[in-house]
Amino acid sequence: IATGPRTINITKPFDQIPMWHRKGGILITTDSKAQRISDQDWSELTLHAFPSESASVSSRRLVAEERTTEVKLTTDEAGVVSVPIVPLGSAVAAGRAWRLRIHLSPTQRVAKAYVDGAEMLPNALQHTEPSKDCTTTFPFEGVGAAPACKAGPVAELFIPVSAAPRIIKFTLRAL
């Protein structure tokens, strides 16, 4: 874990791009291996959420194929995190599936998760522990990928296709 400001030199193979995130941030990625955006399948996208340990709000706007979707990550001081996914305009009619990957601190776990107010069953939320091998892990590899060896676990939740806005809430607990 690096804190900044700082200059860091990284060398990676040509097929890997170093990426950094901040606590309280959210990223939208695709698991598609296609190199051209026009060749990628965006029917399911992945949200990488990095809950803050203090109150914070971060938002992203996805514009794709004349469809716009707003995604926001809100963390409060009590450990309640919400991720509303709101399709706008023509995106409402189309819908898409989402995979939410919640990148936790080493001492955090998800206590409960809700989608649109309904509590998710414990087996709907998959916890993936960090890799024991510090040489092979690369961030944002997609569904089921293990986090880096010194990171915390990732809790993963699939959100099925819906043209309606979705609200995902979860509470964190400390170990």
PDB file of C-alpha atoms in Angstrom:
ATOM      1  CA  ILE A   1       0.000   0.000   0.000  1.00  0.00           C
ATOM      2  CA  ALA A   2       1.439   3.340  -1.058  1.00  0.00           C
ATOM      3  CA  THR A   3       0.411   6.738   0.180  1.00  0.00           C
ATOM      4  CA  GLY A   4       1.241   9.885  -1.661  1.00  0.00           C
ATOM      5  CA  PRO A   5       2.177  12.134  -3.100  1.00  0.00           C
ATOM      6  CA  ARG A   6       4.962   9.913  -4.384  1.00  0.00           C
ATOM      7  CA  THR A   7       6.665   8.960  -7.652  1.00  0.00           C
ATOM      8  CA  ILE A   8       6.614   5.223  -8.345  1.00  0.00           C
ATOM      9  CA  ASN A   9       8.321   3.421 -11.246  1.00  0.00           C
ATOM     10  CA  ILE A  10       6.640   0.156 -12.231  1.00  0.00           C
ATOM     11  CA  THR A  11       7.645  -2.372 -14.896  1.00  0.00           C
ATOM     12  CA  LYS A  12       4.979  -4.780 -16.151  1.00  0.00           C
ATOM     13  CA  PRO A  13       4.538  -7.040 -19.204  1.00  0.00           C
ATOM     14  CA  PHE A  14       2.890  -5.340 -22.198  1.00  0.00           C
ATOM     15  CA  ASP A  15      -0.490  -6.958 -21.448  1.00  0.00           C
ATOM     16  CA  GLN A  16      -0.689  -5.498 -17.925  1.00  0.00           C
ATOM     17  CA  ILE A  17      -1.302  -1.858 -17.094  1.00  0.00           C
ATOM     18  CA  PRO A  18      -0.532  -0.691 -13.540  1.00  0.00           C
ATOM     19  CA  MET A  19      -3.569   0.898 -11.900  1.00  0.00           C
ATOM     20  CA  TRP A  20      -4.099   2.620  -8.581  1.00  0.00           C
ATOM     21  CA  HIS A  21      -7.235   3.355  -6.620  1.00  0.00           C
ATOM     22  CA  ARG A  22      -8.188   5.404  -3.615  1.00  0.00           C
ATOM     23  CA  LYS A  23     -10.295   4.451  -0.620  1.00  0.00           C
ATOM     24  CA  GLY A  24     -13.811   5.709  -1.236  1.00  0.00           C
ATOM     25  CA  GLY A  25     -13.399   5.302  -5.009  1.00  0.00           C
ATOM     26  CA  ILE A  26     -15.297   3.239  -7.572  1.00  0.00           C
ATOM     27  CA  LEU A  27     -14.173   1.922 -10.970  1.00  0.00           C
ATOM     28  CA  ILE A  28     -16.204   0.440 -13.823  1.00  0.00           C
ATOM     29  CA  THR A  29     -14.518  -2.316 -15.851  1.00  0.00           C
ATOM     30  CA  THR A  30     -15.408  -5.110 -18.256  1.00  0.00           C
ATOM     31  CA  ASP A  31     -14.141  -8.686 -18.144  1.00  0.00           C
ATOM     32  CA  SER A  32     -13.993  -8.778 -21.934  1.00  0.00           C
ATOM     33  CA  LYS A  33     -10.559  -9.696 -23.306  1.00  0.00           C
ATOM     34  CA  ALA A  34     -11.266  -7.887 -26.606  1.00  0.00           C
ATOM     35  CA  GLN A  35      -8.828  -5.049 -27.184  1.00  0.00           C
ATOM     36  CA  ARG A  36     -11.196  -2.784 -29.120  1.00  0.00           C
ATOM     37  CA  ILE A  37     -14.089  -1.224 -27.243  1.00  0.00           C
ATOM     38  CA  SER A  38     -16.413  -1.930 -30.179  1.00  0.00           C
ATOM     39  CA  ASP A  39     -15.610  -5.668 -29.849  1.00  0.00           C
ATOM     40  CA  GLN A  40     -16.240  -5.861 -26.095  1.00  0.00           C
ATOM     41  CA  ASP A  41     -19.378  -7.304 -24.522  1.00  0.00           C
ATOM     42  CA  TRP A  42     -20.803  -4.675 -22.163  1.00  0.00           C
ATOM     43  CA  SER A  43     -23.982  -6.589 -21.269  1.00  0.00           C
ATOM     44  CA  GLU A  44     -22.365  -7.207 -17.848  1.00  0.00           C
ATOM     45  CA  LEU A  45     -19.933  -4.747 -16.287  1.00  0.00           C
ATOM     46  CA  THR A  46     -17.957  -4.946 -13.066  1.00  0.00           C
ATOM     47  CA  LEU A  47     -17.980  -2.281 -10.368  1.00  0.00           C
ATOM     48  CA  HIS A  48     -14.870  -2.253  -8.186  1.00  0.00           C
ATOM     49  CA  ALA A  49     -15.817  -0.453  -4.963  1.00  0.00           C
ATOM     50  CA  PHE A  50     -13.221   0.575  -2.377  1.00  0.00           C
ATOM     51  CA  PRO A  51     -15.185   1.626   0.750  1.00  0.00           C
ATOM     52  CA  SER A  52     -13.661   4.421   2.782  1.00  0.00           C
ATOM     53  CA  GLU A  53     -13.140   4.176   6.513  1.00  0.00           C
ATOM     54  CA  SER A  54     -14.732   7.610   6.921  1.00  0.00           C
ATOM     55  CA  ALA A  55     -17.700   9.339   5.288  1.00  0.00           C
ATOM     56  CA  SER A  56     -17.166   9.768   1.532  1.00  0.00           C
ATOM     57  CA  VAL A  57     -18.964   9.917  -1.816  1.00  0.00           C
ATOM     58  CA  SER A  58     -17.588   9.031  -5.237  1.00  0.00           C
ATOM     59  CA  SER A  59     -19.533   8.847  -8.504  1.00  0.00           C
ATOM     60  CA  ARG A  60     -19.006   7.757 -12.091  1.00  0.00           C
ATOM     61  CA  ARG A  61     -21.049   8.278 -15.223  1.00  0.00           C
ATOM     62  CA  LEU A  62     -20.907   5.560 -17.878  1.00  0.00           C
ATOM     63  CA  VAL A  63     -21.864   6.599 -21.401  1.00  0.00           C
ATOM     64  CA  ALA A  64     -21.951   3.693 -23.849  1.00  0.00           C
ATOM     65  CA  GLU A  65     -23.916   3.155 -27.054  1.00  0.00           C
ATOM     66  CA  GLU A  66     -25.986   6.271 -26.417  1.00  0.00           C
ATOM     67  CA  ARG A  67     -26.918   4.968 -22.957  1.00  0.00           C
ATOM     68  CA  THR A  68     -25.935   6.717 -19.739  1.00  0.00           C
ATOM     69  CA  THR A  69     -25.747   5.136 -16.292  1.00  0.00           C
ATOM     70  CA  GLU A  70     -24.774   6.880 -13.061  1.00  0.00           C
ATOM     71  CA  VAL A  71     -23.061   4.895 -10.312  1.00  0.00           C
ATOM     72  CA  LYS A  72     -22.236   6.259  -6.870  1.00  0.00           C
ATOM     73  CA  LEU A  73     -20.357   4.842  -3.882  1.00  0.00           C
ATOM     74  CA  THR A  74     -21.375   6.329  -0.528  1.00  0.00           C
ATOM     75  CA  THR A  75     -19.750   5.313   2.748  1.00  0.00           C
ATOM     76  CA  ASP A  76     -20.880   6.590   6.138  1.00  0.00           C
ATOM     77  CA  GLU A  77     -19.054   6.573   9.461  1.00  0.00           C
ATOM     78  CA  ALA A  78     -21.158   3.647  10.765  1.00  0.00           C
ATOM     79  CA  GLY A  79     -19.870   1.215   8.108  1.00  0.00           C
ATOM     80  CA  VAL A  80     -22.961   1.384   5.891  1.00  0.00           C
ATOM     81  CA  VAL A  81     -22.084   1.515   2.199  1.00  0.00           C
ATOM     82  CA  SER A  82     -24.541   2.125  -0.629  1.00  0.00           C
ATOM     83  CA  VAL A  83     -24.104   1.790  -4.385  1.00  0.00           C
ATOM     84  CA  PRO A  84     -27.052   3.111  -6.414  1.00  0.00           C
ATOM     85  CA  ILE A  85     -26.949   2.215 -10.129  1.00  0.00           C
ATOM     86  CA  VAL A  86     -29.229   4.574 -12.049  1.00  0.00           C
ATOM     87  CA  PRO A  87     -29.847   4.195 -15.807  1.00  0.00           C
ATOM     88  CA  LEU A  88     -30.752   7.499 -17.450  1.00  0.00           C
ATOM     89  CA  GLY A  89     -32.741   8.243 -20.612  1.00  0.00           C
ATOM     90  CA  SER A  90     -32.602   5.437 -23.190  1.00  0.00           C
ATOM     91  CA  ALA A  91     -30.512   3.287 -20.818  1.00  0.00           C
ATOM     92  CA  VAL A  92     -33.683   2.623 -18.801  1.00  0.00           C
ATOM     93  CA  ALA A  93     -35.166   0.521 -21.614  1.00  0.00           C
ATOM     94  CA  ALA A  94     -31.985  -1.502 -22.258  1.00  0.00           C
ATOM     95  CA  GLY A  95     -30.663  -2.552 -18.829  1.00  0.00           C
ATOM     96  CA  ARG A  96     -27.462  -4.462 -18.097  1.00  0.00           C
ATOM     97  CA  ALA A  97     -26.160  -6.873 -15.469  1.00  0.00           C
ATOM     98  CA  TRP A  98     -23.531  -5.805 -12.958  1.00  0.00           C
ATOM     99  CA  ARG A  99     -20.968  -7.557 -10.813  1.00  0.00           C
ATOM    100  CA  LEU A 100     -20.089  -5.616  -7.664  1.00  0.00           C
ATOM    101  CA  ARG A 101     -16.634  -6.389  -6.244  1.00  0.00           C
ATOM    102  CA  ILE A 102     -16.192  -4.778  -2.830  1.00  0.00           C
ATOM    103  CA  HIS A 103     -12.476  -4.456  -2.029  1.00  0.00           C
ATOM    104  CA  LEU A 104     -12.240  -4.632   1.756  1.00  0.00           C
ATOM    105  CA  SER A 105      -9.459  -3.782   4.181  1.00  0.00           C
ATOM    106  CA  PRO A 106      -7.732  -6.835   5.709  1.00  0.00           C
ATOM    107  CA  THR A 107      -9.776  -6.435   8.917  1.00  0.00           C
ATOM    108  CA  GLN A 108     -13.172  -5.885   7.233  1.00  0.00           C
ATOM    109  CA  ARG A 109     -15.945  -8.267   6.184  1.00  0.00           C
ATOM    110  CA  VAL A 110     -19.450  -7.688   4.816  1.00  0.00           C
ATOM    111  CA  ALA A 111     -21.993  -8.372   7.561  1.00  0.00           C
ATOM    112  CA  LYS A 112     -25.171  -7.964   5.453  1.00  0.00           C
ATOM    113  CA  ALA A 113     -26.004  -7.050   1.878  1.00  0.00           C
ATOM    114  CA  TYR A 114     -29.254  -5.759   0.383  1.00  0.00           C
ATOM    115  CA  VAL A 115     -30.337  -5.323  -3.236  1.00  0.00           C
ATOM    116  CA  ASP A 116     -33.324  -3.018  -3.704  1.00  0.00           C
ATOM    117  CA  GLY A 117     -34.178  -3.397  -0.003  1.00  0.00           C
ATOM    118  CA  ALA A 118     -34.200  -7.228  -0.002  1.00  0.00           C
ATOM    119  CA  GLU A 119     -31.566  -8.898   2.160  1.00  0.00           C
ATOM    120  CA  MET A 120     -29.291 -11.183   0.167  1.00  0.00           C
ATOM    121  CA  LEU A 121     -28.766 -14.740   1.317  1.00  0.00           C
ATOM    122  CA  PRO A 122     -25.261 -15.365   2.703  1.00  0.00           C
ATOM    123  CA  ASN A 123     -24.336 -17.618  -0.242  1.00  0.00           C
ATOM    124  CA  ALA A 124     -25.185 -14.818  -2.736  1.00  0.00           C
ATOM    125  CA  LEU A 125     -22.187 -12.849  -1.492  1.00  0.00           C
ATOM    126  CA  GLN A 126     -18.896 -14.560  -2.257  1.00  0.00           C
ATOM    127  CA  HIS A 127     -15.799 -13.623  -0.198  1.00  0.00           C
ATOM    128  CA  THR A 128     -12.466 -14.206  -1.950  1.00  0.00           C
ATOM    129  CA  GLU A 129      -9.373 -14.154   0.232  1.00  0.00           C
ATOM    130  CA  PRO A 130      -6.107 -12.561  -0.936  1.00  0.00           C
ATOM    131  CA  SER A 131      -3.647 -14.578  -3.001  1.00  0.00           C
ATOM    132  CA  LYS A 132      -0.810 -16.190  -1.071  1.00  0.00           C
ATOM    133  CA  ASP A 133       1.509 -15.674  -4.065  1.00  0.00           C
ATOM    134  CA  CYS A 134       2.717 -12.062  -4.221  1.00  0.00           C
ATOM    135  CA  THR A 135       4.205 -12.427  -7.711  1.00  0.00           C
ATOM    136  CA  THR A 136       1.242 -13.379  -9.902  1.00  0.00           C
ATOM    137  CA  THR A 137      -1.743 -11.295  -8.784  1.00  0.00           C
ATOM    138  CA  PHE A 138      -2.866  -8.461 -11.027  1.00  0.00           C
ATOM    139  CA  PRO A 139      -5.746  -6.136 -10.084  1.00  0.00           C
ATOM    140  CA  PHE A 140      -9.073  -6.061 -11.895  1.00  0.00           C
ATOM    141  CA  GLU A 141      -8.782  -9.521 -13.479  1.00  0.00           C
ATOM    142  CA  GLY A 142     -12.522  -9.944 -13.139  1.00  0.00           C
ATOM    143  CA  VAL A 143     -15.016 -12.374 -11.686  1.00  0.00           C
ATOM    144  CA  GLY A 144     -13.654 -14.479  -8.822  1.00  0.00           C
ATOM    145  CA  ALA A 145     -10.116 -13.077  -9.082  1.00  0.00           C
ATOM    146  CA  ALA A 146      -8.155 -13.094  -5.852  1.00  0.00           C
ATOM    147  CA  PRO A 147      -6.924  -9.757  -4.520  1.00  0.00           C
ATOM    148  CA  ALA A 148      -3.209  -9.075  -4.061  1.00  0.00           C
ATOM    149  CA  CYS A 149      -1.372 -10.902  -1.283  1.00  0.00           C
ATOM    150  CA  LYS A 150      -1.281  -7.999   1.199  1.00  0.00           C
ATOM    151  CA  ALA A 151      -4.749  -6.665   0.435  1.00  0.00           C
ATOM    152  CA  GLY A 152      -7.997  -7.488   2.175  1.00  0.00           C
ATOM    153  CA  PRO A 153     -10.616  -9.874   0.799  1.00  0.00           C
ATOM    154  CA  VAL A 154     -13.044  -9.071  -2.004  1.00  0.00           C
ATOM    155  CA  ALA A 155     -16.779  -9.590  -1.504  1.00  0.00           C
ATOM    156  CA  GLU A 156     -18.514 -10.192  -4.826  1.00  0.00           C
ATOM    157  CA  LEU A 157     -22.196  -9.903  -5.676  1.00  0.00           C
ATOM    158  CA  PHE A 158     -23.973 -10.460  -9.006  1.00  0.00           C
ATOM    159  CA  ILE A 159     -26.780  -8.013  -9.825  1.00  0.00           C
ATOM    160  CA  PRO A 160     -29.050  -9.366 -12.607  1.00  0.00           C
ATOM    161  CA  VAL A 161     -30.190  -7.346 -15.623  1.00  0.00           C
ATOM    162  CA  SER A 162     -32.721  -4.677 -14.814  1.00  0.00           C
ATOM    163  CA  ALA A 163     -33.844  -1.582 -16.653  1.00  0.00           C
ATOM    164  CA  ALA A 164     -34.868  -0.046 -13.312  1.00  0.00           C
ATOM    165  CA  PRO A 165     -32.500   1.736 -10.932  1.00  0.00           C
ATOM    166  CA  ARG A 166     -30.819  -0.646  -8.454  1.00  0.00           C
ATOM    167  CA  ILE A 167     -29.709   0.180  -4.922  1.00  0.00           C
ATOM    168  CA  ILE A 168     -27.163  -2.075  -3.268  1.00  0.00           C
ATOM    169  CA  LYS A 169     -26.416  -1.519   0.420  1.00  0.00           C
ATOM    170  CA  PHE A 170     -24.118  -3.423   2.676  1.00  0.00           C
ATOM    171  CA  THR A 171     -22.860  -3.104   6.208  1.00  0.00           C
ATOM    172  CA  LEU A 172     -19.260  -3.751   7.123  1.00  0.00           C
ATOM    173  CA  ARG A 173     -17.990  -5.324  10.288  1.00  0.00           C
ATOM    174  CA  ALA A 174     -14.505  -5.382  11.761  1.00  0.00           C
ATOM    175  CA  LEU A 175     -12.853  -8.668  12.650  1.00  0.00           C
TER     176      LEU A 175
END
